[in-house]
Amino acid sequence: MVNDSNVVVVKNLKKYFLLKIPWLESFSLKEKPSVKAVDGLSFSIKKGEALGLVGESGSGKTTVGRSIIRLIEPTNGEIVINDEDIMSLKKEKLRKARRNFQIIFQDPIASLNPYMSIGKSVMHPLEIHDIGNRKQRKEMVLELFEKVNLIPAEGFFNRYPKQLSGGQRQRVVIARAIITNPKFIVSDEATAMLDVSVRSQVLKLMIKIKEEYNLAFLFITHDLASAKYICEKIAVMYLGKIVEIADKTELFDHPLHPYTRILMGAIPIPDPTLKREKIIPAGEIPSPTNMPSGCRFRTRCPYAKKECGDIDMSLMEIEKGHLSACPFIR
C-alpha cells in the first residue's frame, strides 16, 4: 500500500507485445519474440506532484501512461492508485474506479465525438458515474468551462468540436478529464499539436488545475523544456526503461546519464551568444525486438565501455534522490 502522500505507486511495470510469426516456426522457438515496450519501470507520484516522463519517439512513454490506467493491459507489475490495487480490479470495479484517474490525449479532435456537443462530451463522465442530476451536471460543466477559460460558458456548451480551435478543443479535453474530480491525471503529449503561443497558455492552465485540485500528474512529453516548466520530478526513458530520474533542478544542473546529456544538448537556448555542448549519438536506435545486452544505450553512447555490455544497468541512487542507470559518469 502507498503512504499518505503517494497517490500513484508503480513497481516493475512491463508491457510486451507478442509478434506474429509463422505457425510452424513457432515450434522451434524456446521463447516467442516480443517487443518489450515497457520493461520493468518503477516510480511513485505524490499528491500535488507532476512527474515528467521524457524520451524520444518509440521509447515507450505512451505505453506506460495507458498501461497504468489499463487502457491497455500490462503484462506484469504492480499499480496502486489512491490506495487501490488497479491490477486486481475486474471489469465493473475498474469502471467505477476510473473516476479517480483520467487521461488527456495528444489529439483532441480524435478523442472528441464529432457528433456530440462539447457540453454533452464533458457531461458524459458524470452520467457514466451517476454524479448529480441533469441540472446539477450542466451547472458543473458550465462552472468548469469558466475555469478552463471557455467563455462565455453557455455559448460554448452547444458547440461542436469542428467549431473550435485546437487550443479550445484541448481545453475541452482537460475539462472532461477533471469533471469527475480525479486524484490522478495522465497527460499524453497534450501540448504537442498546439502552436507555441497556445502551448504556453495550456501549460499554465494545467499547472493551475494541478494546484487547485491537488492532483498527481504524469506528464508525458518529448520536450524537456516543457517538463521542466510543469513538473517537480523528471524521469528519462529509453527503449522501455527509465535511465535517470531526479528532481528537475538537479537533473538540469547535473545530468548523469549520457542519454540525458544528449537530450539536454538538443534544447534551444534563447541567446545567440551562448552555445550548449551538443553530443551526437552514434548509429541507429536498436530494434526493440533485439535489444543490446547490458545497457540498451551502449551501441550509441559516446562514453561506452566494454563492461557496459556485461552488466545489468539498473537504476541506482548516485546522489540522494537522483537515480541513474549509468555507473560510470558522476
Tab-separated table of C-alpha atoms in Angstrom:
chain	number	residue	atom	x	y	z
A	1	MET	CA	0.000	0.000	0.000
A	2	VAL	CA	1.108	3.572	-0.597
A	3	ASN	CA	1.896	6.004	2.167
A	4	ASP	CA	-0.220	9.041	2.973
A	5	SER	CA	1.377	11.299	0.358
A	6	ASN	CA	1.766	8.875	-2.557
A	7	VAL	CA	-1.213	8.764	-4.906
A	8	VAL	CA	0.446	6.543	-7.531
A	9	VAL	CA	2.923	3.705	-6.963
A	10	VAL	CA	4.162	1.644	-9.903
A	11	LYS	CA	6.503	-1.334	-9.411
A	12	ASN	CA	8.210	-3.402	-12.111
A	13	LEU	CA	5.672	-2.450	-14.804
A	14	LYS	CA	6.047	-4.459	-18.011
A	15	LYS	CA	4.214	-4.447	-21.301
A	16	TYR	CA	5.330	-6.863	-24.006
A	17	PHE	CA	3.669	-7.083	-27.414
A	18	LEU	CA	3.969	-10.561	-28.922
A	19	LEU	CA	4.989	-10.662	-32.573
A	20	LYS	CA	3.159	-12.737	-35.130
A	21	ILE	CA	5.325	-15.486	-36.585
A	22	PRO	CA	4.600	-18.399	-38.935
A	23	TRP	CA	2.836	-21.260	-37.154
A	24	LEU	CA	5.468	-23.904	-37.991
A	25	GLU	CA	8.326	-21.599	-36.973
A	26	SER	CA	6.808	-21.144	-33.503
A	27	PHE	CA	7.531	-24.791	-32.613
A	28	SER	CA	11.285	-24.309	-32.941
A	29	LEU	CA	11.424	-21.252	-30.666
A	30	LYS	CA	12.017	-21.521	-26.910
A	31	GLU	CA	10.528	-18.076	-26.354
A	32	LYS	CA	8.047	-16.219	-28.524
A	33	PRO	CA	9.554	-12.994	-29.924
A	34	SER	CA	8.091	-9.813	-28.497
A	35	VAL	CA	8.518	-6.047	-28.413
A	36	LYS	CA	9.436	-5.022	-24.862
A	37	ALA	CA	7.734	-1.632	-24.996
A	38	VAL	CA	7.888	-1.210	-21.210
A	39	ASP	CA	10.389	-3.349	-19.361
A	40	GLY	CA	10.377	-3.060	-15.582
A	41	LEU	CA	9.517	0.538	-14.637
A	42	SER	CA	9.104	1.641	-11.021
A	43	PHE	CA	8.198	5.096	-9.718
A	44	SER	CA	5.776	6.941	-7.457
A	45	ILE	CA	3.907	10.251	-7.674
A	46	LYS	CA	2.783	12.258	-4.662
A	47	LYS	CA	-0.359	14.287	-4.214
A	48	GLY	CA	0.056	17.642	-5.949
A	49	GLU	CA	3.199	16.464	-7.769
A	50	ALA	CA	3.878	16.175	-11.507
A	51	LEU	CA	6.321	13.598	-12.822
A	52	GLY	CA	7.621	14.248	-16.312
A	53	LEU	CA	8.281	11.174	-18.463
A	54	VAL	CA	10.518	12.227	-21.352
A	55	GLY	CA	12.265	10.486	-24.216
A	56	GLU	CA	12.307	10.276	-27.986
A	57	SER	CA	9.506	8.728	-30.044
A	58	GLY	CA	9.355	4.964	-29.626
A	59	SER	CA	10.793	4.898	-26.121
A	60	GLY	CA	7.518	3.562	-24.658
A	61	LYS	CA	6.209	6.679	-22.884
A	62	THR	CA	2.632	6.467	-24.161
A	63	THR	CA	2.506	2.734	-23.433
A	64	VAL	CA	3.451	3.492	-19.816
A	65	GLY	CA	0.626	6.009	-19.442
A	66	ARG	CA	-2.001	3.763	-20.990
A	67	SER	CA	-0.837	0.693	-19.078
A	68	ILE	CA	-1.040	2.434	-15.699
A	69	ILE	CA	-4.732	3.208	-16.173
A	70	ARG	CA	-5.310	-0.095	-18.016
A	71	LEU	CA	-6.396	1.294	-21.347
A	72	ILE	CA	-4.056	-1.462	-22.476
A	73	GLU	CA	-3.434	-4.462	-20.241
A	74	PRO	CA	0.046	-4.626	-18.642
A	75	THR	CA	1.991	-7.853	-18.990
A	76	ASN	CA	3.177	-7.690	-15.393
A	77	GLY	CA	3.734	-5.350	-12.477
A	78	GLU	CA	2.034	-3.636	-9.554
A	79	ILE	CA	-0.077	-0.482	-9.915
A	80	VAL	CA	-1.619	1.257	-6.913
A	81	ILE	CA	-3.675	4.433	-7.400
A	82	ASN	CA	-5.324	6.145	-4.447
A	83	ASP	CA	-4.644	3.078	-2.226
A	84	GLU	CA	-6.390	0.772	-4.719
A	85	ASP	CA	-4.703	-2.189	-6.427
A	86	ILE	CA	-5.583	-1.444	-10.047
A	87	MET	CA	-4.224	-4.740	-11.405
A	88	SER	CA	-6.688	-6.785	-9.322
A	89	LEU	CA	-9.819	-4.912	-10.443
A	90	LYS	CA	-12.295	-6.701	-12.692
A	91	LYS	CA	-14.412	-5.029	-15.369
A	92	GLU	CA	-17.169	-3.379	-13.306
A	93	LYS	CA	-14.936	-2.377	-10.381
A	94	LEU	CA	-12.371	-0.974	-12.807
A	95	ARG	CA	-15.077	1.097	-14.498
A	96	LYS	CA	-16.123	2.587	-11.134
A	97	ALA	CA	-12.506	3.244	-10.156
A	98	ARG	CA	-11.861	5.214	-13.356
A	99	ARG	CA	-13.445	8.327	-11.875
A	100	ASN	CA	-10.239	8.597	-9.799
A	101	PHE	CA	-7.841	8.558	-12.781
A	102	GLN	CA	-8.217	10.110	-16.211
A	103	ILE	CA	-6.158	10.813	-19.331
A	104	ILE	CA	-5.635	13.841	-21.567
A	105	PHE	CA	-4.888	12.595	-25.080
A	106	GLN	CA	-2.470	14.127	-27.559
A	107	ASP	CA	-5.005	14.707	-30.342
A	108	PRO	CA	-8.177	16.402	-29.022
A	109	ILE	CA	-10.049	16.171	-32.332
A	110	ALA	CA	-9.599	12.388	-32.371
A	111	SER	CA	-10.650	11.990	-28.729
A	112	LEU	CA	-13.863	14.017	-29.031
A	113	ASN	CA	-17.040	12.666	-30.655
A	114	PRO	CA	-17.633	14.933	-33.690
A	115	TYR	CA	-21.405	14.332	-33.434
A	116	MET	CA	-21.667	15.259	-29.747
A	117	SER	CA	-21.673	18.835	-28.499
A	118	ILE	CA	-18.754	19.658	-26.228
A	119	GLY	CA	-21.140	20.307	-23.344
A	120	LYS	CA	-22.506	16.776	-23.613
A	121	SER	CA	-19.000	15.350	-24.080
A	122	VAL	CA	-17.827	16.859	-20.797
A	123	MET	CA	-21.098	15.904	-19.069
A	124	HIS	CA	-20.883	12.271	-20.219
A	125	PRO	CA	-18.462	11.092	-17.449
A	126	LEU	CA	-20.903	12.450	-14.845
A	127	GLU	CA	-23.660	10.343	-16.404
A	128	ILE	CA	-21.459	7.242	-16.513
A	129	HIS	CA	-20.589	7.559	-12.821
A	130	ASP	CA	-24.082	8.728	-11.804
A	131	ILE	CA	-22.905	12.029	-10.348
A	132	GLY	CA	-25.657	14.628	-9.746
A	133	ASN	CA	-28.919	15.142	-11.612
A	134	ARG	CA	-29.310	16.671	-15.067
A	135	LYS	CA	-29.478	20.268	-13.837
A	136	GLN	CA	-26.527	19.830	-11.472
A	137	ARG	CA	-24.451	18.211	-14.222
A	138	LYS	CA	-24.953	21.125	-16.563
A	139	GLU	CA	-24.071	23.587	-13.800
A	140	MET	CA	-20.876	21.629	-13.098
A	141	VAL	CA	-19.919	21.694	-16.783
A	142	LEU	CA	-20.567	25.431	-17.119
A	143	GLU	CA	-18.541	26.146	-13.971
A	144	LEU	CA	-15.679	24.066	-15.323
A	145	PHE	CA	-15.813	25.821	-18.704
A	146	GLU	CA	-15.252	29.085	-16.837
A	147	LYS	CA	-12.212	27.600	-15.064
A	148	VAL	CA	-10.590	26.435	-18.318
A	149	ASN	CA	-11.340	29.792	-19.956
A	150	LEU	CA	-14.064	28.683	-22.368
A	151	ILE	CA	-16.018	31.921	-22.025
A	152	PRO	CA	-18.916	32.568	-22.268
A	153	ALA	CA	-19.609	29.060	-20.983
A	154	GLU	CA	-23.215	28.991	-22.213
A	155	GLY	CA	-22.041	29.961	-25.683
A	156	PHE	CA	-19.635	27.019	-25.833
A	157	PHE	CA	-21.956	24.388	-24.360
A	158	ASN	CA	-23.794	23.588	-27.613
A	159	ARG	CA	-20.839	23.957	-29.972
A	160	TYR	CA	-19.249	21.010	-31.727
A	161	PRO	CA	-15.516	20.145	-31.885
A	162	LYS	CA	-15.188	21.292	-35.512
A	163	GLN	CA	-16.318	24.785	-34.454
A	164	LEU	CA	-13.412	25.201	-32.026
A	165	SER	CA	-9.720	25.979	-32.421
A	166	GLY	CA	-7.054	23.449	-31.436
A	167	GLY	CA	-6.382	25.202	-28.137
A	168	GLN	CA	-10.080	25.357	-27.301
A	169	ARG	CA	-10.508	21.657	-28.064
A	170	GLN	CA	-7.632	20.811	-25.756
A	171	ARG	CA	-9.272	22.875	-23.002
A	172	VAL	CA	-12.431	20.817	-23.519
A	173	VAL	CA	-10.431	17.585	-23.132
A	174	ILE	CA	-8.832	18.933	-19.941
A	175	ALA	CA	-12.283	19.848	-18.592
A	176	ARG	CA	-13.578	16.361	-19.384
A	177	ALA	CA	-10.600	14.799	-17.590
A	178	ILE	CA	-11.191	16.686	-14.330
A	179	ILE	CA	-15.019	16.734	-14.282
A	180	THR	CA	-15.157	13.653	-12.012
A	181	ASN	CA	-12.663	15.228	-9.573
A	182	PRO	CA	-9.970	12.548	-10.079
A	183	LYS	CA	-6.855	12.017	-7.975
A	184	PHE	CA	-4.507	11.216	-10.874
A	185	ILE	CA	-4.150	12.531	-14.432
A	186	VAL	CA	-2.093	11.141	-17.305
A	187	SER	CA	-1.220	13.860	-19.820
A	188	ASP	CA	-0.058	12.167	-23.034
A	189	GLU	CA	1.766	14.768	-25.171
A	190	ALA	CA	-1.179	17.088	-24.506
A	191	THR	CA	0.545	20.173	-25.964
A	192	ALA	CA	2.458	18.564	-28.837
A	193	MET	CA	-0.072	19.522	-31.532
A	194	LEU	CA	-0.532	23.136	-30.408
A	195	ASP	CA	1.128	26.331	-31.613
A	196	VAL	CA	3.858	27.633	-29.321
A	197	SER	CA	1.798	30.586	-28.026
A	198	VAL	CA	-1.224	28.388	-27.327
A	199	ARG	CA	1.021	25.726	-25.788
A	200	SER	CA	2.208	28.114	-23.080
A	201	GLN	CA	-1.399	29.005	-22.213
A	202	VAL	CA	-2.397	25.340	-21.927
A	203	LEU	CA	0.674	24.559	-19.799
A	204	LYS	CA	-0.249	27.397	-17.426
A	205	LEU	CA	-3.807	26.030	-17.291
A	206	MET	CA	-2.537	22.544	-16.436
A	207	ILE	CA	-0.378	23.941	-13.620
A	208	LYS	CA	-3.385	25.862	-12.291
A	209	ILE	CA	-5.594	22.756	-12.413
A	210	LYS	CA	-2.925	20.586	-10.759
A	211	GLU	CA	-2.514	23.028	-7.884
A	212	GLU	CA	-6.218	23.761	-7.423
A	213	TYR	CA	-7.263	20.091	-7.396
A	214	ASN	CA	-4.049	18.879	-5.717
A	215	LEU	CA	-3.617	16.280	-8.467
A	216	ALA	CA	-0.912	13.722	-9.073
A	217	PHE	CA	0.212	14.220	-12.695
A	218	LEU	CA	2.117	12.016	-15.139
A	219	PHE	CA	3.254	14.441	-17.837
A	220	ILE	CA	4.399	12.508	-20.922
A	221	THR	CA	6.407	14.555	-23.410
A	222	HIS	CA	9.417	14.548	-25.724
A	223	ASP	CA	10.131	18.167	-24.728
A	224	LEU	CA	12.415	18.528	-21.707
A	225	ALA	CA	11.787	22.283	-21.534
A	226	SER	CA	8.022	21.757	-21.120
A	227	ALA	CA	8.656	19.073	-18.497
A	228	LYS	CA	10.876	21.465	-16.546
A	229	TYR	CA	8.149	24.121	-16.644
A	230	ILE	CA	5.326	21.965	-15.268
A	231	CYS	CA	6.956	19.105	-13.311
A	232	GLU	CA	8.660	18.691	-9.954
A	233	LYS	CA	10.463	15.470	-10.976
A	234	ILE	CA	11.616	14.180	-14.367
A	235	ALA	CA	12.204	10.587	-15.486
A	236	VAL	CA	14.146	9.983	-18.703
A	237	MET	CA	13.127	6.903	-20.706
A	238	TYR	CA	14.988	4.981	-23.408
A	239	LEU	CA	13.819	1.796	-25.151
A	240	GLY	CA	11.371	0.702	-22.466
A	241	LYS	CA	13.445	1.580	-19.396
A	242	ILE	CA	13.921	4.625	-17.173
A	243	VAL	CA	17.619	5.551	-17.353
A	244	GLU	CA	17.549	8.541	-14.997
A	245	ILE	CA	15.135	10.140	-12.542
A	246	ALA	CA	15.624	13.167	-10.296
A	247	ASP	CA	14.234	16.480	-9.128
A	248	LYS	CA	14.015	18.753	-12.178
A	249	THR	CA	16.574	21.272	-10.886
A	250	GLU	CA	19.048	18.534	-10.027
A	251	LEU	CA	18.521	16.840	-13.404
A	252	PHE	CA	19.121	20.026	-15.402
A	253	ASP	CA	22.090	21.132	-13.265
A	254	HIS	CA	23.758	17.737	-13.050
A	255	PRO	CA	22.591	15.185	-15.664
A	256	LEU	CA	24.299	11.858	-15.056
A	257	HIS	CA	23.201	9.553	-17.855
A	258	PRO	CA	24.721	10.056	-21.355
A	259	TYR	CA	21.269	9.875	-22.960
A	260	THR	CA	20.002	12.649	-20.682
A	261	ARG	CA	23.001	14.804	-21.641
A	262	ILE	CA	22.225	14.280	-25.332
A	263	LEU	CA	18.607	15.353	-24.805
A	264	MET	CA	19.801	18.424	-22.886
A	265	GLY	CA	22.035	19.379	-25.794
A	266	ALA	CA	19.029	19.487	-28.109
A	267	ILE	CA	17.227	22.186	-26.076
A	268	PRO	CA	17.483	25.589	-27.820
A	269	ILE	CA	18.944	28.487	-25.814
A	270	PRO	CA	17.240	31.872	-26.403
A	271	ASP	CA	20.588	33.652	-26.517
A	272	PRO	CA	22.719	33.622	-29.714
A	273	THR	CA	25.900	34.353	-27.728
A	274	LEU	CA	25.624	31.138	-25.715
A	275	LYS	CA	26.388	27.688	-27.040
A	276	ARG	CA	25.316	24.408	-25.490
A	277	GLU	CA	27.509	21.327	-25.775
A	278	LYS	CA	25.980	19.001	-28.367
A	279	ILE	CA	26.689	15.286	-28.224
A	280	ILE	CA	25.607	13.355	-31.291
A	281	PRO	CA	24.704	9.704	-30.578
A	282	ALA	CA	26.297	7.140	-32.881
A	283	GLY	CA	24.447	4.676	-35.098
A	284	GLU	CA	20.752	3.882	-35.226
A	285	ILE	CA	18.229	3.108	-32.499
A	286	PRO	CA	18.370	-0.667	-31.845
A	287	SER	CA	15.418	-2.826	-32.855
A	288	PRO	CA	13.004	-3.260	-29.917
A	289	THR	CA	12.794	-6.954	-30.836
A	290	ASN	CA	16.564	-7.405	-30.456
A	291	MET	CA	17.809	-5.284	-27.573
A	292	PRO	CA	21.549	-4.942	-26.848
A	293	SER	CA	22.819	-6.802	-23.803
A	294	GLY	CA	23.559	-4.787	-20.682
A	295	CYS	CA	22.934	-1.086	-21.232
A	296	ARG	CA	20.481	-0.538	-24.077
A	297	PHE	CA	22.104	2.775	-24.963
A	298	ARG	CA	25.664	1.424	-25.204
A	299	THR	CA	25.592	0.952	-29.011
A	300	ARG	CA	25.095	4.719	-29.430
A	301	CYS	CA	26.828	6.038	-26.319
A	302	PRO	CA	29.977	8.179	-26.761
A	303	TYR	CA	31.168	7.071	-23.290
A	304	ALA	CA	30.570	3.324	-23.736
A	305	LYS	CA	32.982	0.864	-22.117
A	306	LYS	CA	33.424	-2.855	-22.600
A	307	GLU	CA	31.715	-3.517	-19.271
A	308	CYS	CA	28.502	-1.845	-20.480
A	309	GLY	CA	27.513	-4.975	-22.377
A	310	ASP	CA	28.208	-7.345	-19.495
A	311	ILE	CA	26.313	-5.916	-16.534
A	312	ASP	CA	22.652	-5.135	-15.941
A	313	MET	CA	22.272	-1.362	-15.942
A	314	SER	CA	19.505	-0.945	-13.371
A	315	LEU	CA	18.701	2.359	-11.703
A	316	MET	CA	20.955	3.096	-8.749
A	317	GLU	CA	20.966	6.062	-6.366
A	318	ILE	CA	24.071	8.066	-7.271
A	319	GLU	CA	23.117	11.020	-5.071
A	320	LYS	CA	20.202	11.443	-2.681
A	321	GLY	CA	17.012	11.340	-4.758
A	322	HIS	CA	18.989	11.172	-8.016
A	323	LEU	CA	18.898	7.762	-9.708
A	324	SER	CA	20.840	6.846	-12.845
A	325	ALA	CA	21.394	3.616	-14.801
A	326	CYS	CA	24.959	4.608	-15.716
A	327	PRO	CA	27.583	3.884	-13.009
A	328	PHE	CA	30.483	5.387	-14.952
A	329	ILE	CA	29.501	9.086	-15.012
A	330	ARG	CA	29.414	11.289	-11.927
